[in-house]
Short mmCIF file of N, CA, C and O in Angstrom, two decimals:
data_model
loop_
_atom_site.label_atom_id
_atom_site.label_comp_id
_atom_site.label_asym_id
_atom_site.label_seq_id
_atom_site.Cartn_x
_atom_site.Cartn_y
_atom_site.Cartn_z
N UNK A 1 99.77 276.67 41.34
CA UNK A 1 99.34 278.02 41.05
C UNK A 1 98.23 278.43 42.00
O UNK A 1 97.59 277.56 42.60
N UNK A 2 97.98 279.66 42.16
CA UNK A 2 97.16 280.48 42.85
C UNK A 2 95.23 280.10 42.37
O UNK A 2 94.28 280.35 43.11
N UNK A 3 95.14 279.44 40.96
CA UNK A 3 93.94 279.04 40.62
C UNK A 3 93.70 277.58 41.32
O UNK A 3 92.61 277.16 41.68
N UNK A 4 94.51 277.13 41.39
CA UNK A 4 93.95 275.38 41.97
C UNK A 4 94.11 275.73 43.30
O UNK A 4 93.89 274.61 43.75
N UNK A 5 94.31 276.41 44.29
CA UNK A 5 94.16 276.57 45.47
C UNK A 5 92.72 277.28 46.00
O UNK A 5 92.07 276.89 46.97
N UNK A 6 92.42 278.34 45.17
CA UNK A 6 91.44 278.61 44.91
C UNK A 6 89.97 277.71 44.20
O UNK A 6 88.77 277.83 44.46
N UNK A 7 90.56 276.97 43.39
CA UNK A 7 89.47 276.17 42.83
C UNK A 7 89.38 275.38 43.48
O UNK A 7 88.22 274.98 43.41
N UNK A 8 90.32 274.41 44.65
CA UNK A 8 90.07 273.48 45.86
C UNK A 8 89.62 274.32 46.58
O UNK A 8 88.86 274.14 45.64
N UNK A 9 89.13 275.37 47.55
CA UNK A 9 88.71 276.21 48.23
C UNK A 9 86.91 276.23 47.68
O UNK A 9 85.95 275.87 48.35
N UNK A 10 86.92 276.71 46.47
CA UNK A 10 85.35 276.55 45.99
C UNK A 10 85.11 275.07 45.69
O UNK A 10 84.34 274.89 44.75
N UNK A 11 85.51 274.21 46.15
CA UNK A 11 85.17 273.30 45.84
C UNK A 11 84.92 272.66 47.16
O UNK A 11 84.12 271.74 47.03
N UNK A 12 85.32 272.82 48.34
CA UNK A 12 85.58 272.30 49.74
C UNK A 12 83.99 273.59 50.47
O UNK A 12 83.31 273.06 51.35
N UNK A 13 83.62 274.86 50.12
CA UNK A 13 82.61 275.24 50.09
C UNK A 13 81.51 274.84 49.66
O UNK A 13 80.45 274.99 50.26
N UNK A 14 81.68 274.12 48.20
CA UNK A 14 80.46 273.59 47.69
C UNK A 14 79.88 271.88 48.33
O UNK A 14 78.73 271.43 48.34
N UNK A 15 81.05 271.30 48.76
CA UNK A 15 81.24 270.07 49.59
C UNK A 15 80.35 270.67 51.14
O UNK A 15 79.38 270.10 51.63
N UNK A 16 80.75 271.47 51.48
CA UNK A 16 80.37 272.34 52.80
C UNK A 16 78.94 272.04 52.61
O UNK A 16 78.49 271.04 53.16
N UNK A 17 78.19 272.78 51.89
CA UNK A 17 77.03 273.35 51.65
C UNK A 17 75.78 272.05 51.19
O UNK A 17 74.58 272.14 51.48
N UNK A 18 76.31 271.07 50.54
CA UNK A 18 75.09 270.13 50.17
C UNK A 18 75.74 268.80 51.06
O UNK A 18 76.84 268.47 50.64
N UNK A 19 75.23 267.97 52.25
CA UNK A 19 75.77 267.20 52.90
C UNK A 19 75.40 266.09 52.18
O UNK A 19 75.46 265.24 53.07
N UNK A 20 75.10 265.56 51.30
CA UNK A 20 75.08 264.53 50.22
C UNK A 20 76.93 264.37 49.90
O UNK A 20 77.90 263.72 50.28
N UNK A 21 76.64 265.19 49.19
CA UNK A 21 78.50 265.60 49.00
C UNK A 21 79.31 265.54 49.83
O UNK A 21 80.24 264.83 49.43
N UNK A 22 79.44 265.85 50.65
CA UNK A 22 79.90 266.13 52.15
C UNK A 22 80.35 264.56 52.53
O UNK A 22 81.48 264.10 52.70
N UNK A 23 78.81 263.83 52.63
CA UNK A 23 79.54 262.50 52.87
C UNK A 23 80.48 261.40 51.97
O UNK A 23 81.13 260.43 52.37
N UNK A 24 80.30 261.93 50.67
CA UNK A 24 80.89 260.76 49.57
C UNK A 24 82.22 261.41 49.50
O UNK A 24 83.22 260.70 49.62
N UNK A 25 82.38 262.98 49.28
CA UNK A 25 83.91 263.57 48.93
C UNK A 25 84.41 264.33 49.40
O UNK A 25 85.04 265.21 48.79
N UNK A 26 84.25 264.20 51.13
CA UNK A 26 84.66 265.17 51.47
C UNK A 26 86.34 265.07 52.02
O UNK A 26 87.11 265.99 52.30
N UNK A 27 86.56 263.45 52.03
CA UNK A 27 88.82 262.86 51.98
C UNK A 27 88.58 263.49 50.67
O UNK A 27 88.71 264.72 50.69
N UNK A 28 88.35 263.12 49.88
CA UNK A 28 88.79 263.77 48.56
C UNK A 28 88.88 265.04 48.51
O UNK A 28 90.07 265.31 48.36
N UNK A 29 88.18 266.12 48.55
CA UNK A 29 87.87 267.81 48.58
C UNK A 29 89.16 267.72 49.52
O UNK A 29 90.25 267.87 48.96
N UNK A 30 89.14 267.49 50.86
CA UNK A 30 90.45 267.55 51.87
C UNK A 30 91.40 267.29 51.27
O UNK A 30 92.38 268.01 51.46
N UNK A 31 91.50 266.34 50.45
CA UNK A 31 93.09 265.91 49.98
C UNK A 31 93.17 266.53 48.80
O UNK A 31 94.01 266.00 48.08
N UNK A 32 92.71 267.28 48.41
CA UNK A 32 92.68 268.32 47.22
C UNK A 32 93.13 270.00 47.70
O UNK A 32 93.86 270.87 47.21
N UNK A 33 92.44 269.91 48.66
CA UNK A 33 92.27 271.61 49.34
C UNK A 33 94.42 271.25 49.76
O UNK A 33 95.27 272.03 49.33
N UNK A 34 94.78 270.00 50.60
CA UNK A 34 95.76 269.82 51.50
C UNK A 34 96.95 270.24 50.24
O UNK A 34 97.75 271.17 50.22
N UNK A 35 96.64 269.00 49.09
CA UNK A 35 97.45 269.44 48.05
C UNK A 35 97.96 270.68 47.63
O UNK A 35 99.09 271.10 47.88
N UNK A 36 97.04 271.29 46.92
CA UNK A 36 96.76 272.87 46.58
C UNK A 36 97.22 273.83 47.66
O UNK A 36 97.95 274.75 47.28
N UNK A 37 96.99 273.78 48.65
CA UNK A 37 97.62 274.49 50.01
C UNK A 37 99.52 274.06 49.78
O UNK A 37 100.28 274.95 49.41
N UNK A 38 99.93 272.98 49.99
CA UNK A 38 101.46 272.26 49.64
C UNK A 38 101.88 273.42 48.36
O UNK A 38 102.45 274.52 48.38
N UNK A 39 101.40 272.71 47.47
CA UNK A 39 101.92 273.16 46.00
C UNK A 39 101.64 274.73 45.99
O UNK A 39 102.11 275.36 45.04
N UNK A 40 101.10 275.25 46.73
CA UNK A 40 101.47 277.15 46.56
C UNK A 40 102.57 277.36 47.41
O UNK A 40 103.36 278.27 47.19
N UNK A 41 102.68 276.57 48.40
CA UNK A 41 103.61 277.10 49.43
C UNK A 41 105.17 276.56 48.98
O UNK A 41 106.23 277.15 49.17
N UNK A 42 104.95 275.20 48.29
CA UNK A 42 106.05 275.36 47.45
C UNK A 42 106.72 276.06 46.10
O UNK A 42 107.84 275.74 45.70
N UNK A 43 105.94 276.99 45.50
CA UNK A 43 106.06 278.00 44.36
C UNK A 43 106.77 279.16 45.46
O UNK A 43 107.57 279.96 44.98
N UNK A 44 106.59 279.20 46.30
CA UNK A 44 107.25 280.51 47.13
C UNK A 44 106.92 281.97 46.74
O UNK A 44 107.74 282.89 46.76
N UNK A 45 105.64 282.08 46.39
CA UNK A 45 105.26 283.43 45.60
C UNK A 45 105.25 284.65 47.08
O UNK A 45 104.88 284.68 48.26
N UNK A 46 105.86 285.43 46.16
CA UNK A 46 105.89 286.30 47.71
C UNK A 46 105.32 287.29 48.07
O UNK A 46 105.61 288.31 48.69
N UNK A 47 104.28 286.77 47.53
CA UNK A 47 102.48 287.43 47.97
C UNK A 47 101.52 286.38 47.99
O UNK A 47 100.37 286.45 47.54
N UNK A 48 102.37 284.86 48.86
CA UNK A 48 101.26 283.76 49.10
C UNK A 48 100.44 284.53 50.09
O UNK A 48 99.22 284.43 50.00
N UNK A 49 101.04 285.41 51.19
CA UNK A 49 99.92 285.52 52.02
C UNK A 49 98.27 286.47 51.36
O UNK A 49 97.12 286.43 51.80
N UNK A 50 98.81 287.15 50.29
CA UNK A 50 97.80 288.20 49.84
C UNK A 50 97.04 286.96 48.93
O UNK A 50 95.84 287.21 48.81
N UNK A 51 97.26 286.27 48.58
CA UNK A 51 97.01 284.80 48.07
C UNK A 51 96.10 284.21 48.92
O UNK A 51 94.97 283.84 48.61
N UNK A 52 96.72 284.12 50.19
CA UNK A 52 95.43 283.50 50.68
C UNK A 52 94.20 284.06 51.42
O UNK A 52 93.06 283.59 51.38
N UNK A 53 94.54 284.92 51.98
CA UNK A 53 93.55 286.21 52.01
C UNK A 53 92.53 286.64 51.17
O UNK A 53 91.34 286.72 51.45
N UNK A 54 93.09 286.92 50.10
CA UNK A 54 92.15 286.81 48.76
C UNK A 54 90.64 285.97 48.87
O UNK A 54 89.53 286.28 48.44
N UNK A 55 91.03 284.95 49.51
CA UNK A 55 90.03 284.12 49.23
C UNK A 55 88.81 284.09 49.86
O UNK A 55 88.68 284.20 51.07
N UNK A 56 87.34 283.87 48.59
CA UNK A 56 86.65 284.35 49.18
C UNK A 56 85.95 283.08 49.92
O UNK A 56 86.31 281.93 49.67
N UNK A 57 85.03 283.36 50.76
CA UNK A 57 84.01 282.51 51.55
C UNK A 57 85.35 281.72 52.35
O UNK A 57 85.75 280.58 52.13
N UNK A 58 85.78 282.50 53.15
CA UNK A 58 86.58 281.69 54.58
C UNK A 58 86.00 281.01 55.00
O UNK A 58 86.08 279.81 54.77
N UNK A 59 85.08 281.63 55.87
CA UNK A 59 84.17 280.67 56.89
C UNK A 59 83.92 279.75 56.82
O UNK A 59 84.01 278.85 57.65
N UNK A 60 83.40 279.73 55.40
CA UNK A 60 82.60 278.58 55.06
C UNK A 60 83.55 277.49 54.70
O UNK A 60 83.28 276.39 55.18
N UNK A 61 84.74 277.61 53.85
CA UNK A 61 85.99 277.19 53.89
C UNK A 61 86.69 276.26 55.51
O UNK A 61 87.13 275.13 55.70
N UNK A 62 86.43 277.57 56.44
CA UNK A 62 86.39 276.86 57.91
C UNK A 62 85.54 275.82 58.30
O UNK A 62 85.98 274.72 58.63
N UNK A 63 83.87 276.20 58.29
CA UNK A 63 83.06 275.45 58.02
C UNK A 63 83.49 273.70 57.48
O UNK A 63 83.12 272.76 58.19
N UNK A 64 83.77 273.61 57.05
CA UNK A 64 84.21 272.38 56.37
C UNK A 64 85.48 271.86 56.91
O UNK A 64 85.65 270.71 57.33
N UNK A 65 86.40 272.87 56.87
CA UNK A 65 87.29 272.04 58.07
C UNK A 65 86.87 271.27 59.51
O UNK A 65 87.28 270.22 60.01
N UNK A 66 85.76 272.38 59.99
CA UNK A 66 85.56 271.69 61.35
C UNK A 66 84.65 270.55 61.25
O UNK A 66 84.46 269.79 62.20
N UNK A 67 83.90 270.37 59.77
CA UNK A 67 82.80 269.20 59.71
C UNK A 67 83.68 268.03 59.43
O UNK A 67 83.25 266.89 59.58
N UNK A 68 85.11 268.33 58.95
CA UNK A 68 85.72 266.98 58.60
C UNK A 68 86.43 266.29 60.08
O UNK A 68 86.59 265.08 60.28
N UNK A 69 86.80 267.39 61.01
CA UNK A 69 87.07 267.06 62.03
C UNK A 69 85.87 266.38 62.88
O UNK A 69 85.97 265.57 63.81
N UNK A 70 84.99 266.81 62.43
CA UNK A 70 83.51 266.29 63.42
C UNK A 70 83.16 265.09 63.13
O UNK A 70 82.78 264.26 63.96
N UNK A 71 83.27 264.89 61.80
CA UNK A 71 82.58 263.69 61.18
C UNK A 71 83.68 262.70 60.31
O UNK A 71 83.26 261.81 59.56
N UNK A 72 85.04 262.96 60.50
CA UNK A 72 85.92 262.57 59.76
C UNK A 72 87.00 262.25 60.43
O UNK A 72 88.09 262.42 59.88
N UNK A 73 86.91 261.67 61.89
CA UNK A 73 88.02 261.41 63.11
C UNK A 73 89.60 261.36 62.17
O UNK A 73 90.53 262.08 62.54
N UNK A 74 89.69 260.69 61.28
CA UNK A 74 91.07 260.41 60.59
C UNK A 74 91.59 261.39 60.03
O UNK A 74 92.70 261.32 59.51
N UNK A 75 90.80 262.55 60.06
CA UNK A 75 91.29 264.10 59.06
C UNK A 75 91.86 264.69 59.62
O UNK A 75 92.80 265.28 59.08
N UNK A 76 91.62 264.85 60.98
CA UNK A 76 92.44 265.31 61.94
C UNK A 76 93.52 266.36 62.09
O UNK A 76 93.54 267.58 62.28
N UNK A 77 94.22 265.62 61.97
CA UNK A 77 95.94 265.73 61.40
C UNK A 77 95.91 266.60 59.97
O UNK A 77 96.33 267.75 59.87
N UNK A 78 95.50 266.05 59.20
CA UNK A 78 95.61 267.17 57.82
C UNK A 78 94.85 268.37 57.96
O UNK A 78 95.14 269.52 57.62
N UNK A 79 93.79 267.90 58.52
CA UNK A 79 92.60 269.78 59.18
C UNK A 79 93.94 270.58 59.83
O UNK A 79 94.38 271.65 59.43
N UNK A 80 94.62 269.57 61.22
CA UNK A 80 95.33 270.84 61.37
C UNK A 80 96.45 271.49 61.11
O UNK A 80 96.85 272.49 61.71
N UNK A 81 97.09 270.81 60.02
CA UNK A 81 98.45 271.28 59.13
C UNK A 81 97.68 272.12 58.75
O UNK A 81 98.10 273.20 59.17
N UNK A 82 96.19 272.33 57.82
CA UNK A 82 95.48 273.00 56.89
C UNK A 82 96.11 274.19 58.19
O UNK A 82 97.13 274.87 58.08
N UNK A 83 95.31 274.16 59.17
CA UNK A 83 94.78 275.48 60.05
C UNK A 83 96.17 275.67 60.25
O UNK A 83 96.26 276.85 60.56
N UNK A 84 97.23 275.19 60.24
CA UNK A 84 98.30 275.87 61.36
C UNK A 84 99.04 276.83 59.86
O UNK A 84 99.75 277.83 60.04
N UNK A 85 98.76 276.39 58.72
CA UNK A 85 99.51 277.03 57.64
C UNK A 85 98.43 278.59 57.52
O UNK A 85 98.86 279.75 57.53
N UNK A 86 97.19 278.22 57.42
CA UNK A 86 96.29 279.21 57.38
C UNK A 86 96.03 280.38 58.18
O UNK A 86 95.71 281.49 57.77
N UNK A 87 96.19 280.05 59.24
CA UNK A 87 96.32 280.92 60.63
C UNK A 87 97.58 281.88 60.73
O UNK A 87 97.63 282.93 61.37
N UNK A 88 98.49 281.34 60.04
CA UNK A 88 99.72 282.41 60.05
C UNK A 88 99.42 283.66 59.13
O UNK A 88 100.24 284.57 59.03
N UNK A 89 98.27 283.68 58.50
CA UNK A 89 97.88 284.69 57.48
C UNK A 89 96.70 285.33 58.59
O UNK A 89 95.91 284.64 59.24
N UNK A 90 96.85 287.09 58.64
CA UNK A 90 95.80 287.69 59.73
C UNK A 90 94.49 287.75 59.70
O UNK A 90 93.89 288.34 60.60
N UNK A 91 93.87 287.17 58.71
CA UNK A 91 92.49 287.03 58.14
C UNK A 91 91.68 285.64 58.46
O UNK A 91 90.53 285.45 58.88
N UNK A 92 92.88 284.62 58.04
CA UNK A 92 92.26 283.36 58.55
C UNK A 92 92.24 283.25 59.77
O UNK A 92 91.31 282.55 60.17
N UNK A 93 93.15 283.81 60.83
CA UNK A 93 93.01 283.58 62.15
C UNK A 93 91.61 283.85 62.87
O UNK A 93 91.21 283.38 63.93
N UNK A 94 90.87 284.89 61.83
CA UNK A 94 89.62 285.21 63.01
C UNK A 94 88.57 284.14 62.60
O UNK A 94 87.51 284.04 63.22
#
């Protein structure tokens, strides 16, 4: 559903924001956000993109992608499935 994608999203922000967190859960938050990203795109709602758009605090959302890539060499690969699914929506691209 459209709430656990969202609730992995505020949750990968709040991971973002206190680097305590950051270091203990941030595979976890990732493999939560990766999930939740999967499982909408398999519901086929056909206003995923207004779905993901919706969502608030991108950046910061981004933010955290690029800290897992920075500090998380093995995330890699799932950061950029995240980005290549995200980027096809015109909002996440900027």
């Amino acid at each position: 559903q459209a709430t656990e994608w969202l609730a992995a999203a505020a949750a990968a922000v709040e991971c973002s924001r206190d680097h305590r967190l950051f270091v203990n859960e941030s595979e976890a938050v990732l493999g939560r956000l990766h999930r939740a990203l999967l499982h909408l795109q398999s519901q086929k709602f056909s206003d995923e993109k207004s779905i993901l758009e919706s969502t608030t605090s991108k950046q910061e959302v981004v933010h955290f992608l690029l800290d897992c890539v920075r500090n998380r060499f093995l995330a890699w690969k799932k950061v950029s499935y995240i980005k290549d699914l995200l980027t096809s929506s015109s909002q996440w691209s900027r």
